[in-house]
């Protein structure tokens, strides 16, 4: 699917990429991680044909600069920073659909699943949308087409928890027949999404490892958290995940997307001194148990 052969990229005298050799096949979900300046974005831009570089980049045997339209028709790209596009949302959807010969209705449908009503904002300039709305629109454009390669740079950064869950479900639909390259500066943000980790540092690959593919992308975890005492800061933080107060600020109940488990545990670690108990399960019966216990306690 993707081949990087001895890729070198220089900006004047500064060598940003130093002989990168990688092969990524369909079914590989790759976390491309490393600190800022490691070369991740530069490598992605070489892949998309935006930069001239030494060595050879191939996507299904095609050079992304020489066969730009053919390559980009296979690629769904979600950039880290939304472009400052002034065209209306409706025009952006039609334009994007034309480039990859896709029905615009599919992009509108994906946007709707993510919680963004593209029809309502049909005449709104893209640049005027909120950060979360822009991210949902860009994801809808990338996933609303027959992409064989998904390239995503911090793709879920501006999504609310429910939209993240839908996003992961959409990725699950493509996981067997597409290659995914997910760039992030934090491994814990993407670790449960991928089955391969590539770490870059100062323009070189310093780690290329397969990881256990145990987390179902569409899974959901049901949670109950007990506190020693109510805490306003915790209530605000857990409320942003959609959790509900079940007992005067002492018990909180809700659900999270399976791939978000590391992010969620990272949140809870900040309030470890407040925790008195926690239940987490993928079994939907836990949700029923929680609801039943809540009803009994009310009686």
Short mmCIF file of N, CA and C in Angstrom, two decimals, residues 52 68 80 152 182 186 265:
data_model
loop_
_atom_site.label_atom_id
_atom_site.label_comp_id
_atom_site.label_asym_id
_atom_site.label_seq_id
_atom_site.Cartn_x
_atom_site.Cartn_y
_atom_site.Cartn_z
N UNK A 52 8.69 17.85 -2.29
CA UNK A 52 9.69 17.11 -3.06
C UNK A 52 10.72 16.57 -2.08
N UNK A 68 -0.79 12.60 -8.86
CA UNK A 68 -1.38 13.25 -7.69
C UNK A 68 -2.89 13.00 -7.57
N UNK A 80 -4.30 18.35 11.33
CA UNK A 80 -4.36 18.76 12.72
C UNK A 80 -5.01 20.14 12.85
N UNK A 152 -4.43 10.78 9.33
CA UNK A 152 -5.10 11.65 10.30
C UNK A 152 -4.09 12.19 11.30
N UNK A 182 -2.10 7.39 11.84
CA UNK A 182 -2.63 8.35 12.81
C UNK A 182 -1.47 9.00 13.54
N UNK A 186 1.31 12.19 21.47
CA UNK A 186 1.09 11.41 22.69
C UNK A 186 0.57 10.03 22.34
N UNK A 265 -8.78 7.01 32.02
CA UNK A 265 -8.02 6.67 33.23
C UNK A 265 -7.02 7.78 33.56
#
